[in-house]
Short mmCIF file of C-alpha atoms in Angstrom, two decimals:
data_model
loop_
_atom_site.label_atom_id
_atom_site.label_comp_id
_atom_site.label_asym_id
_atom_site.label_seq_id
_atom_site.Cartn_x
_atom_site.Cartn_y
_atom_site.Cartn_z
CA MET A 153 -184.67 94.32 -150.56
CA ALA A 154 -184.30 92.92 -147.04
CA THR A 155 -187.02 90.52 -145.98
CA PRO A 156 -187.93 90.95 -142.31
CA PRO A 157 -188.44 87.92 -140.08
CA GLU A 158 -191.95 87.20 -138.92
CA THR A 159 -193.04 89.58 -136.16
CA PRO A 160 -193.12 87.93 -132.72
CA SER A 161 -196.70 87.17 -131.91
CA ARG A 162 -198.65 88.56 -128.99
CA ALA A 163 -198.27 85.06 -127.59
CA PHE A 164 -195.69 86.81 -125.42
CA SER A 165 -198.41 88.85 -123.72
CA ARG A 166 -199.84 88.37 -120.23
CA ARG A 167 -202.67 86.13 -121.50
CA SER A 168 -200.28 83.43 -122.68
CA LEU A 169 -197.99 83.14 -119.67
CA LEU A 170 -199.89 80.13 -118.36
CA ALA A 171 -199.82 78.42 -121.75
CA GLY A 172 -196.54 76.79 -120.78
CA THR A 173 -193.41 75.99 -122.65
CA ALA A 174 -195.07 73.62 -125.12
CA ALA A 175 -197.16 76.44 -126.51
CA THR A 176 -194.12 78.66 -126.59
CA ALA A 177 -192.30 76.14 -128.78
CA GLY A 178 -195.10 76.23 -131.25
CA ALA A 179 -195.47 80.01 -131.15
CA LEU A 180 -192.24 80.78 -131.13
CA ALA A 181 -173.98 87.41 -109.44
CA ALA A 182 -172.02 87.80 -107.25
CA SER A 183 -169.71 90.75 -106.47
CA ARG A 184 -166.32 90.67 -108.19
CA LEU A 185 -164.50 92.05 -105.15
CA ALA A 186 -166.01 90.38 -102.14
CA ALA A 187 -169.27 88.86 -100.99
CA PRO A 188 -172.20 90.99 -102.14
CA ALA A 189 -173.96 93.24 -99.69
CA LEU A 190 -176.54 91.07 -97.97
CA ALA A 191 -179.39 91.78 -95.63
CA GLN A 192 -177.96 91.69 -92.10
CA THR A 193 -180.84 89.56 -90.84
CA GLU A 194 -183.59 87.55 -92.41
CA PRO A 195 -186.80 89.49 -93.00
CA GLU A 196 -189.11 89.14 -90.02
CA ARG A 197 -192.06 88.83 -92.37
CA PRO A 198 -192.63 88.41 -96.08
CA VAL A 199 -191.86 91.66 -97.87
CA ASP A 200 -193.30 93.22 -101.01
CA VAL A 201 -190.67 93.47 -103.74
CA LEU A 202 -191.10 95.42 -106.95
CA VAL A 203 -188.94 93.95 -109.72
CA LEU A 204 -188.36 96.40 -112.56
CA GLY A 205 -187.83 94.41 -115.74
CA ALA A 206 -188.90 90.95 -116.98
CA GLY A 207 -185.62 89.88 -118.52
CA MET A 208 -183.60 86.98 -117.18
CA SER A 209 -182.12 88.91 -114.27
CA GLY A 210 -185.44 90.29 -113.05
CA LEU A 211 -187.21 86.97 -113.43
CA THR A 212 -184.39 85.21 -111.55
CA ALA A 213 -184.67 87.62 -108.62
CA ALA A 214 -188.46 87.40 -108.61
CA LEU A 215 -188.48 83.59 -108.58
CA ALA A 216 -185.84 83.34 -105.87
CA LEU A 217 -187.76 85.72 -103.61
CA GLN A 218 -191.17 84.26 -104.40
CA ARG A 219 -189.94 80.80 -103.45
CA ARG A 220 -188.99 82.25 -100.04
CA GLY A 221 -192.56 83.46 -99.50
CA HIS A 222 -192.14 87.09 -100.48
CA LYS A 223 -194.66 88.91 -102.64
CA VAL A 224 -193.21 89.95 -105.98
CA THR A 225 -194.58 92.22 -108.68
CA VAL A 226 -192.65 92.33 -111.93
CA ILE A 227 -193.11 95.60 -113.86
CA GLU A 228 -192.04 95.40 -117.50
CA ARG A 229 -191.82 98.30 -119.93
CA GLN A 230 -192.32 96.16 -123.02
CA GLY A 231 -195.32 94.13 -124.06
CA ARG A 232 -193.36 90.89 -123.85
CA ILE A 233 -191.25 88.75 -121.55
CA GLY A 234 -187.55 88.06 -121.98
CA GLY A 235 -185.51 91.26 -122.29
CA ARG A 236 -182.60 90.54 -124.61
CA LEU A 237 -183.64 86.93 -125.03
CA LEU A 238 -185.78 87.44 -128.12
CA SER A 239 -186.41 84.58 -130.53
CA LEU A 240 -187.65 85.42 -134.01
CA PRO A 241 -189.32 82.83 -136.26
CA LEU A 242 -187.83 82.29 -139.71
CA GLY A 243 -190.44 79.87 -141.04
CA ASP A 244 -190.17 76.10 -141.52
CA GLY A 245 -190.06 75.71 -137.73
CA MET A 246 -186.80 77.65 -137.49
CA PHE A 247 -185.92 80.43 -135.06
CA THR A 248 -183.09 82.91 -134.93
CA GLU A 249 -181.95 84.82 -131.87
CA ALA A 250 -182.02 88.62 -131.89
CA GLY A 251 -180.33 88.60 -128.50
CA GLY A 252 -178.56 85.87 -126.52
CA GLY A 253 -177.73 83.32 -129.17
CA HIS A 254 -176.23 80.36 -127.33
CA PHE A 255 -175.21 78.74 -124.06
CA ARG A 256 -172.11 76.71 -123.15
CA SER A 257 -171.45 74.02 -120.58
CA ASN A 258 -169.21 76.39 -118.57
CA MET A 259 -172.43 78.20 -117.60
CA PRO A 260 -173.72 76.05 -114.70
CA LEU A 261 -176.58 78.34 -113.65
CA VAL A 262 -178.02 78.58 -117.16
CA LEU A 263 -177.91 74.83 -117.66
CA ASP A 264 -179.54 74.19 -114.27
CA TYR A 265 -182.43 76.50 -115.21
CA VAL A 266 -182.78 74.79 -118.60
CA ARG A 267 -182.77 71.38 -116.89
CA HIS A 268 -185.32 72.56 -114.32
CA TYR A 269 -187.81 73.28 -117.09
CA ASN A 270 -186.77 70.27 -119.15
CA LEU A 271 -186.29 72.41 -122.25
CA PRO A 272 -184.97 70.57 -125.31
CA LEU A 273 -181.56 71.69 -126.58
CA LEU A 274 -180.05 71.93 -130.02
CA SER A 275 -176.34 71.23 -130.29
CA LEU A 276 -174.34 73.79 -132.26
CA ASN A 277 -170.87 73.68 -133.71
CA ASP A 278 -168.18 75.80 -132.12
CA GLY A 279 -166.17 78.03 -134.39
CA LEU A 280 -164.05 76.55 -137.18
CA PRO A 281 -164.04 79.66 -139.35
CA VAL A 282 -162.49 80.93 -142.51
CA TYR A 283 -160.39 84.00 -141.73
CA MET A 284 -160.01 87.00 -144.06
CA VAL A 285 -157.40 89.41 -142.67
CA ASP A 286 -155.10 91.87 -144.44
CA GLY A 287 -156.39 90.69 -147.81
CA LYS A 288 -155.42 87.08 -147.11
CA THR A 289 -157.95 84.29 -146.76
CA VAL A 290 -157.48 80.84 -145.25
CA LYS A 291 -159.53 78.29 -143.33
CA SER A 292 -158.70 78.02 -139.66
CA ALA A 293 -158.64 74.24 -140.10
CA ASP A 294 -155.64 74.65 -142.42
CA VAL A 295 -153.52 75.75 -139.47
CA THR A 296 -150.18 74.95 -141.13
CA ASP A 297 -150.98 77.20 -144.10
CA TRP A 298 -151.71 80.46 -142.28
CA PRO A 299 -150.03 83.21 -144.31
CA TRP A 300 -149.68 85.88 -141.64
CA ASP A 301 -146.51 87.04 -139.91
CA LEU A 302 -146.94 84.99 -136.74
CA THR A 303 -144.14 84.20 -134.32
CA PRO A 304 -142.66 80.68 -134.42
CA GLU A 305 -144.55 79.65 -131.28
CA GLU A 306 -147.84 80.97 -132.70
CA ARG A 307 -147.59 78.82 -135.80
CA ASN A 308 -149.31 75.44 -136.24
CA VAL A 309 -151.71 76.05 -133.32
CA THR A 310 -155.17 77.58 -133.20
CA VAL A 311 -156.21 81.02 -132.02
CA ALA A 312 -157.71 79.40 -128.91
CA ALA A 313 -154.49 77.55 -128.07
CA ASN A 314 -152.42 80.70 -128.48
CA LEU A 315 -154.81 82.79 -126.39
CA ASN A 316 -154.90 80.29 -123.56
CA ARG A 317 -151.08 80.17 -123.49
CA TYR A 318 -150.87 83.94 -123.27
CA LEU A 319 -153.53 84.13 -120.56
CA PHE A 320 -151.57 81.57 -118.54
CA ARG A 321 -148.41 83.63 -118.86
CA ALA A 322 -150.35 86.67 -117.69
CA GLY A 323 -151.51 84.78 -114.60
CA LEU A 324 -155.05 84.07 -115.83
CA ASP A 325 -157.03 81.11 -117.13
CA THR A 326 -160.45 80.47 -118.65
CA ALA A 327 -161.83 78.69 -115.57
CA THR A 328 -160.87 80.93 -112.66
CA VAL A 329 -162.06 84.12 -114.37
CA LEU A 330 -165.60 82.73 -114.52
CA GLN A 331 -165.88 82.17 -110.78
CA PRO A 332 -168.31 84.58 -109.09
CA SER A 333 -165.56 85.82 -106.76
CA TRP A 334 -163.26 86.93 -109.62
CA PRO A 335 -161.37 89.25 -109.66
CA ASN A 336 -159.77 89.92 -106.31
CA PRO A 337 -158.86 93.53 -105.49
CA ASP A 338 -155.30 93.18 -106.77
CA LEU A 339 -156.45 91.88 -110.18
CA LEU A 340 -159.16 94.50 -110.38
CA ASP A 341 -156.55 97.20 -109.95
CA ARG A 342 -154.13 95.55 -112.37
CA LEU A 343 -156.61 94.92 -115.20
CA ASP A 344 -158.78 98.01 -114.87
CA ASP A 345 -156.90 100.52 -116.99
CA ILE A 346 -155.37 98.34 -119.71
CA THR A 347 -156.69 96.85 -122.94
CA LEU A 348 -156.40 93.19 -123.86
CA GLU A 349 -153.62 94.15 -126.27
CA ASP A 350 -151.75 95.76 -123.36
CA LEU A 351 -152.03 92.48 -121.46
CA LEU A 352 -151.03 90.11 -124.26
CA ARG A 353 -148.19 91.93 -126.01
CA PRO A 354 -145.74 91.75 -123.06
CA VAL A 355 -146.24 87.96 -122.86
CA GLY A 356 -145.48 87.41 -126.56
CA ALA A 357 -148.57 88.13 -128.66
CA SER A 358 -147.75 89.40 -132.15
CA THR A 359 -149.67 91.99 -134.15
CA ALA A 360 -150.74 89.24 -136.56
CA PHE A 361 -152.13 87.11 -133.74
CA LEU A 362 -154.07 90.03 -132.28
CA LYS A 363 -155.64 90.62 -135.70
CA LEU A 364 -156.66 86.96 -135.91
CA LEU A 365 -158.09 87.15 -132.40
CA GLY A 366 -160.16 90.14 -133.55
CA ALA A 367 -161.33 88.22 -136.60
CA HIS A 368 -162.46 85.32 -134.42
CA GLY A 369 -163.92 87.23 -131.47
CA GLY A 370 -164.93 90.54 -133.04
CA THR A 371 -162.76 93.41 -134.23
CA PHE A 372 -163.19 95.22 -130.89
CA THR A 373 -161.57 92.39 -128.91
CA PRO A 374 -157.89 93.51 -128.72
CA PHE A 375 -158.90 97.06 -127.79
CA ALA A 376 -161.47 96.20 -125.12
CA GLN A 377 -160.87 96.81 -121.44
CA THR A 378 -159.15 93.67 -120.11
CA LEU A 379 -161.32 93.50 -117.01
CA GLY A 380 -164.50 93.16 -119.07
CA ILE A 381 -163.30 91.15 -122.08
CA ILE A 382 -161.58 88.32 -120.17
CA PRO A 383 -164.82 86.55 -119.05
CA ASP A 384 -166.17 86.88 -122.60
CA LEU A 385 -163.06 85.18 -123.98
CA ALA A 386 -163.29 82.51 -121.30
CA TYR A 387 -166.76 81.54 -122.45
CA HIS A 388 -165.77 81.40 -126.10
CA PHE A 389 -162.35 79.80 -125.77
CA GLY A 390 -162.74 77.73 -122.60
CA ASP A 391 -165.52 75.41 -123.73
CA GLN A 392 -166.62 73.89 -127.05
CA ASN A 393 -170.04 72.59 -125.99
CA VAL A 394 -172.48 75.05 -127.57
CA PHE A 395 -176.28 74.88 -127.27
CA ARG A 396 -179.47 76.76 -127.90
CA ILE A 397 -183.08 75.89 -127.07
CA LEU A 398 -185.24 74.14 -129.63
CA GLY A 399 -188.02 76.57 -130.50
CA GLY A 400 -186.02 79.62 -129.39
CA ASN A 401 -184.03 80.67 -126.32
CA GLN A 402 -186.96 82.86 -125.27
CA ARG A 403 -188.65 79.70 -124.04
CA LEU A 404 -186.55 79.91 -120.87
CA PRO A 405 -187.78 83.31 -119.61
CA MET A 406 -191.30 82.40 -120.72
CA ALA A 407 -191.16 79.28 -118.56
CA MET A 408 -189.90 81.31 -115.62
CA ALA A 409 -192.66 83.89 -116.08
CA ASN A 410 -195.20 81.08 -116.18
CA THR A 411 -193.97 79.92 -112.75
CA ILE A 412 -194.12 83.43 -111.29
CA GLY A 413 -197.69 83.70 -112.58
CA PRO A 414 -199.45 86.23 -114.84
CA GLY A 415 -201.08 87.95 -111.90
CA ASN A 416 -197.65 89.00 -110.65
CA ILE A 417 -196.40 90.44 -113.95
CA VAL A 418 -197.44 93.79 -115.41
CA LEU A 419 -196.57 94.39 -119.08
CA ASP A 420 -196.55 97.63 -121.10
CA ALA A 421 -195.67 99.60 -117.97
CA GLN A 422 -192.80 102.07 -118.36
CA VAL A 423 -191.46 103.21 -114.99
CA THR A 424 -191.26 107.01 -114.74
CA THR A 425 -190.92 107.59 -110.99
CA ILE A 426 -189.24 105.84 -108.07
CA ASP A 427 -189.91 107.48 -104.71
CA GLN A 428 -188.34 105.97 -101.60
CA THR A 429 -188.75 108.99 -99.33
CA GLY A 430 -191.69 107.44 -97.45
CA SER A 431 -192.10 104.32 -95.34
CA ARG A 432 -193.04 102.43 -98.49
CA ILE A 433 -191.40 102.77 -101.89
CA ARG A 434 -193.66 104.13 -104.61
CA VAL A 435 -193.24 103.35 -108.30
CA ALA A 436 -195.31 105.14 -110.94
CA THR A 437 -195.60 104.21 -114.62
CA ARG A 438 -196.30 106.25 -117.72
CA ASP A 439 -199.84 104.90 -118.01
CA GLY A 440 -200.78 106.24 -114.57
CA LYS A 441 -200.41 103.08 -112.49
CA GLU A 442 -198.81 103.17 -109.05
CA PHE A 443 -197.21 100.35 -107.07
CA THR A 444 -195.86 100.28 -103.53
CA GLY A 445 -193.38 97.92 -101.93
CA ASP A 446 -190.70 97.41 -99.31
CA ALA A 447 -187.79 96.93 -101.73
CA ILE A 448 -186.94 97.23 -105.42
CA VAL A 449 -184.83 95.07 -107.70
CA SER A 450 -184.07 97.33 -110.66
CA THR A 451 -182.88 95.87 -113.96
CA ILE A 452 -183.61 99.07 -115.86
CA PRO A 453 -180.68 99.51 -118.28
CA PHE A 454 -178.41 102.33 -117.18
CA SER A 455 -178.59 103.64 -120.75
CA VAL A 456 -182.16 104.84 -120.12
CA MET A 457 -182.03 105.52 -116.38
CA ASN A 458 -182.18 109.26 -117.07
CA GLU A 459 -185.81 108.74 -118.12
CA VAL A 460 -186.75 107.86 -114.51
CA GLU A 461 -187.33 110.51 -111.83
CA VAL A 462 -185.85 109.26 -108.55
CA MET A 463 -186.51 110.66 -105.08
CA PRO A 464 -184.23 111.29 -103.30
CA ALA A 465 -181.82 111.92 -106.17
CA TRP A 466 -179.18 109.34 -107.01
CA SER A 467 -175.92 109.47 -105.10
CA ALA A 468 -172.96 110.92 -106.98
CA GLY A 469 -171.46 107.47 -107.58
CA LYS A 470 -174.63 106.01 -109.04
CA ALA A 471 -175.25 109.05 -111.24
CA ARG A 472 -171.69 108.86 -112.55
CA MET A 473 -172.02 105.13 -113.26
CA PHE A 474 -175.23 105.63 -115.22
CA ALA A 475 -173.60 108.37 -117.28
CA GLU A 476 -170.24 106.71 -117.96
CA MET A 477 -171.06 103.06 -118.61
CA GLU A 478 -170.41 102.29 -122.27
CA TRP A 479 -173.13 100.72 -124.43
CA ASP A 480 -172.39 98.94 -127.69
CA LYS A 481 -174.54 99.19 -130.82
CA THR A 482 -174.45 95.59 -131.97
CA VAL A 483 -176.33 94.80 -135.19
CA LYS A 484 -177.31 91.35 -136.40
CA VAL A 485 -177.97 90.71 -140.07
CA ILE A 486 -180.02 87.54 -140.07
CA VAL A 487 -179.71 85.04 -142.92
CA LYS A 488 -181.62 81.90 -143.78
CA THR A 489 -180.17 79.78 -146.56
CA LYS A 490 -181.51 76.87 -148.57
CA LYS A 491 -178.86 74.61 -147.08
CA PRO A 492 -175.91 75.06 -144.66
CA THR A 493 -173.54 74.99 -147.62
CA TRP A 494 -170.55 75.94 -145.48
CA LEU A 495 -170.59 72.59 -143.67
CA GLY A 496 -169.42 70.86 -146.83
CA GLN A 497 -166.51 73.32 -147.04
CA ASN A 498 -165.13 72.45 -143.58
CA VAL A 499 -166.11 75.72 -141.91
CA HIS A 500 -168.83 76.16 -139.32
CA GLY A 501 -169.97 77.45 -135.98
CA TRP A 502 -169.39 80.45 -133.73
CA PRO A 503 -167.99 82.02 -135.91
CA MET A 504 -168.15 80.40 -139.33
CA ALA A 505 -166.25 83.33 -140.87
CA GLY A 506 -164.39 86.28 -139.40
CA GLY A 507 -162.25 89.07 -140.72
CA ASP A 508 -161.32 92.72 -140.94
CA ARG A 509 -164.00 93.32 -143.56
CA PRO A 510 -167.23 95.34 -143.02
CA TRP A 511 -169.21 92.10 -142.53
CA GLU A 512 -166.93 91.32 -139.53
CA ARG A 513 -168.21 87.86 -138.52
CA PHE A 514 -170.80 85.34 -139.66
CA ILE A 515 -172.20 83.13 -136.89
CA ASP A 516 -173.58 79.72 -137.86
CA ILE A 517 -176.27 78.58 -135.39
CA THR A 518 -177.63 75.76 -137.56
CA GLY A 519 -176.17 72.83 -135.62
CA ASN A 520 -178.59 69.91 -135.67
CA GLU A 521 -181.68 72.08 -136.19
CA PRO A 522 -184.24 70.09 -138.19
CA GLY A 523 -185.45 71.21 -141.58
CA GLY A 524 -182.27 71.20 -143.60
CA HIS A 525 -181.87 74.97 -143.99
CA GLY A 526 -178.88 77.08 -142.99
CA ASN A 527 -179.36 79.46 -140.06
CA GLY A 528 -176.96 82.25 -139.12
CA PHE A 529 -176.30 85.95 -138.76
CA PHE A 530 -173.61 88.54 -139.28
CA TYR A 531 -172.51 90.00 -135.94
CA LEU A 532 -171.48 93.64 -136.34
CA ASN A 533 -170.02 96.04 -133.79
CA GLY A 534 -168.44 99.48 -133.62
CA PRO A 535 -167.81 101.14 -137.01
CA ASN A 536 -169.23 98.13 -138.85
CA ALA A 537 -172.50 98.45 -136.95
CA ASP A 538 -172.54 102.19 -137.63
CA LEU A 539 -172.26 101.56 -141.37
CA VAL A 540 -175.40 99.45 -141.23
CA LEU A 541 -177.33 101.81 -138.97
CA ASN A 542 -176.51 104.80 -141.18
CA ALA A 543 -177.58 103.08 -144.42
CA PRO A 544 -181.16 103.14 -145.78
CA ARG A 545 -183.21 100.64 -143.83
CA ASP A 546 -184.57 98.82 -146.88
CA VAL A 547 -181.12 97.95 -148.27
CA ARG A 548 -178.76 97.92 -145.29
CA ALA A 549 -178.96 94.20 -144.49
CA GLN A 550 -178.65 93.09 -148.10
CA ARG A 551 -175.53 95.24 -148.53
CA VAL A 552 -173.77 93.24 -145.82
CA VAL A 553 -174.72 89.95 -147.45
CA ASP A 554 -173.62 91.20 -150.88
CA ALA A 555 -170.22 92.29 -149.53
CA PHE A 556 -169.71 88.87 -147.95
CA GLN A 557 -170.77 87.06 -151.11
CA GLN A 558 -168.25 89.10 -153.08
CA ASP A 559 -165.42 88.38 -150.63
CA LEU A 560 -166.21 84.69 -150.06
CA PRO A 561 -168.33 83.52 -153.01
CA GLY A 562 -170.19 80.27 -152.66
CA LEU A 563 -169.90 79.99 -148.90
CA LEU A 564 -173.50 80.96 -148.09
CA GLY A 565 -175.05 79.20 -151.08
CA ASP A 566 -178.64 80.09 -151.94
CA VAL A 567 -180.02 82.77 -149.59
CA VAL A 568 -183.71 82.44 -148.75
CA SER A 569 -184.22 85.54 -146.57
CA VAL A 570 -182.27 88.47 -145.12
CA SER A 571 -183.22 90.84 -142.29
CA ASP A 572 -181.57 92.80 -139.50
CA PHE A 573 -182.03 93.65 -135.84
CA ALA A 574 -180.36 96.38 -133.76
CA TRP A 575 -180.75 96.77 -129.99
CA SER A 576 -179.71 100.40 -130.20
CA GLU A 577 -183.01 101.01 -132.03
CA GLN A 578 -185.05 99.56 -129.16
CA PRO A 579 -186.21 102.52 -127.01
CA TRP A 580 -186.21 100.56 -123.75
CA ILE A 581 -182.44 100.01 -123.85
CA ARG A 582 -180.86 101.95 -126.76
CA GLY A 583 -177.83 99.65 -126.81
CA SER A 584 -176.76 96.04 -126.70
CA PHE A 585 -174.09 95.44 -124.05
CA GLY A 586 -173.32 97.73 -121.13
CA SER A 587 -169.71 97.50 -119.97
CA THR A 588 -167.11 99.28 -117.89
CA PRO A 589 -164.81 101.65 -119.80
CA ILE A 590 -161.04 101.77 -119.37
CA GLY A 591 -160.52 102.75 -115.75
CA GLY A 592 -164.14 101.96 -114.90
CA GLY A 593 -163.53 99.14 -112.43
CA TRP A 594 -164.88 101.35 -109.64
CA MET A 595 -168.34 100.64 -111.05
CA VAL A 596 -168.21 97.09 -109.65
CA ASN A 597 -168.62 98.41 -106.12
CA GLU A 598 -171.34 100.81 -107.25
CA TRP A 599 -173.60 98.23 -108.89
CA THR A 600 -173.20 95.75 -106.01
CA THR A 601 -174.10 98.40 -103.42
CA PRO A 602 -177.83 99.11 -102.94
CA GLU A 603 -179.11 102.68 -103.13
CA GLY A 604 -181.34 102.80 -100.11
CA ARG A 605 -183.90 100.07 -100.74
CA ILE A 606 -183.07 99.79 -104.47
CA HIS A 607 -180.98 96.78 -105.45
CA PHE A 608 -179.40 96.53 -108.91
CA ALA A 609 -179.35 93.57 -111.27
CA GLY A 610 -178.99 92.89 -114.99
CA ASP A 611 -176.11 91.27 -116.84
CA PHE A 612 -174.56 94.73 -117.19
CA THR A 613 -174.09 94.75 -113.40
CA THR A 614 -171.54 91.94 -113.78
CA LEU A 615 -168.34 91.46 -115.74
CA LYS A 616 -170.25 88.80 -117.73
CA THR A 617 -172.14 91.44 -119.61
CA GLY A 618 -174.20 90.13 -122.51
CA TRP A 619 -174.37 86.61 -121.07
CA VAL A 620 -177.40 84.93 -119.49
CA GLU A 621 -175.13 83.46 -116.83
CA GLY A 622 -174.26 86.99 -115.77
CA ALA A 623 -177.93 87.97 -115.72
CA ILE A 624 -178.79 85.05 -113.43
CA GLU A 625 -175.84 85.78 -111.13
CA ALA A 626 -176.90 89.42 -110.82
CA GLY A 627 -180.53 88.53 -110.15
CA LEU A 628 -179.49 86.14 -107.38
CA ARG A 629 -177.15 88.73 -105.87
CA ALA A 630 -179.96 91.30 -105.68
CA ALA A 631 -182.39 88.75 -104.24
CA ARG A 632 -179.90 87.75 -101.55
CA GLN A 633 -179.43 91.37 -100.56
CA ILE A 634 -183.11 91.27 -99.61
CA ASP A 635 -183.17 87.70 -98.28
CA PRO A 636 -179.81 85.90 -97.83
CA LYS A 637 -181.50 82.49 -98.16
CA ALA A 638 -182.82 83.16 -101.69
CA MET A 639 -181.65 80.30 -103.90
CA PRO A 640 -181.41 79.57 -107.63
CA LEU A 641 -183.52 77.00 -109.37
CA GLY A 642 -181.97 73.56 -109.56
CA PRO A 643 -182.76 70.54 -111.74
CA ARG A 644 -186.06 68.90 -110.95
#
């Protein structure tokens, strides 16, 4: 039977916000087409801003505006801070990440915020996996022994090296695509209605390579919309410096909330009404509270926006965007092992194993975490996630582990605990990553354009969906639409 991780403590409630990051350790963007819509002039006076959501994007916007002298009130549906940064204790001082699992050094905003709060980092290994594709198994380190039908130029080099060559031939690279100004209108039009496979095949990618790319990056990768998947690939294949925060990545939003102050954050408050028909915007919550302000930064996931009554009604473009954005159902099956046995077998990192099997990928986040145990999770998407979600809850996680143990015996070693976590089962979001569908590039203009006095943020309002860097970029973009001089946090 699956053993659940320890339940996050109510240390994440309002009362603990001032406890600081030390207690937490123990207890626990810009437009892609052009410059974002900004306020035409600086506010003549401090304004009252209601920030809907206490995830990284909302907290970023709130801090940036508060530092400019504006009054901010953060209204959070859940009883905790952090959104999809959720760290779960595994015992023995270990934490796993139900949401954002790591950072990389090609994420300058994230690292500046971590430096600002002087949060200690754990170094992780990047992916040196074992691949299991088409019934054939080999370690990625044994690059000369790969048994698949690769082209001559694809042989003897890694998946990353091949991908970067093909991106270059297609006129892209893993640095430029991460710039806040990417893509320009021509690239947006070119990449909007094609999959990654459509992009890579004409420049030489073989079927075998695309399967290996799916094993390394997730089986969905070749079939994803190019516009949205390219930044994701750039993070994974453009940098090998991988980190997470000692004591859990949730320490970062907790530190930010501590700076904003508990008196400015309202928890357990589900927004049900947004009324901007009067001189002041009114927000009502399910528990009967009402708040008024001059502007709103909304990070409410579009997947649940239909639960909010808005007056006047949404414009046709916004309503269409909310309805048509695609939301994944990612599932993590969390595993703690007696030791990181895989390290002695020359496989490790993000991912440690990947294939076309129902377990899809195993992510090793052990790195230099103290304690000597192994720490990782299976990362399941699409049909593989559905298999887990449709299975009986008390056995579904163990089934994934058993299938992996049968395919790759001895790699995990002795398993201490198994559990699972699915964002699609969380009522406040009902999904993991929100992204543009094929032909959905028009949404970029929609999410960067305010609706009256409502400004939109959240990582899903960038092409860096699922990444904290995207969340920070979006929060800053929304803040600057209210006050163009709003700035990010820098190192102290």
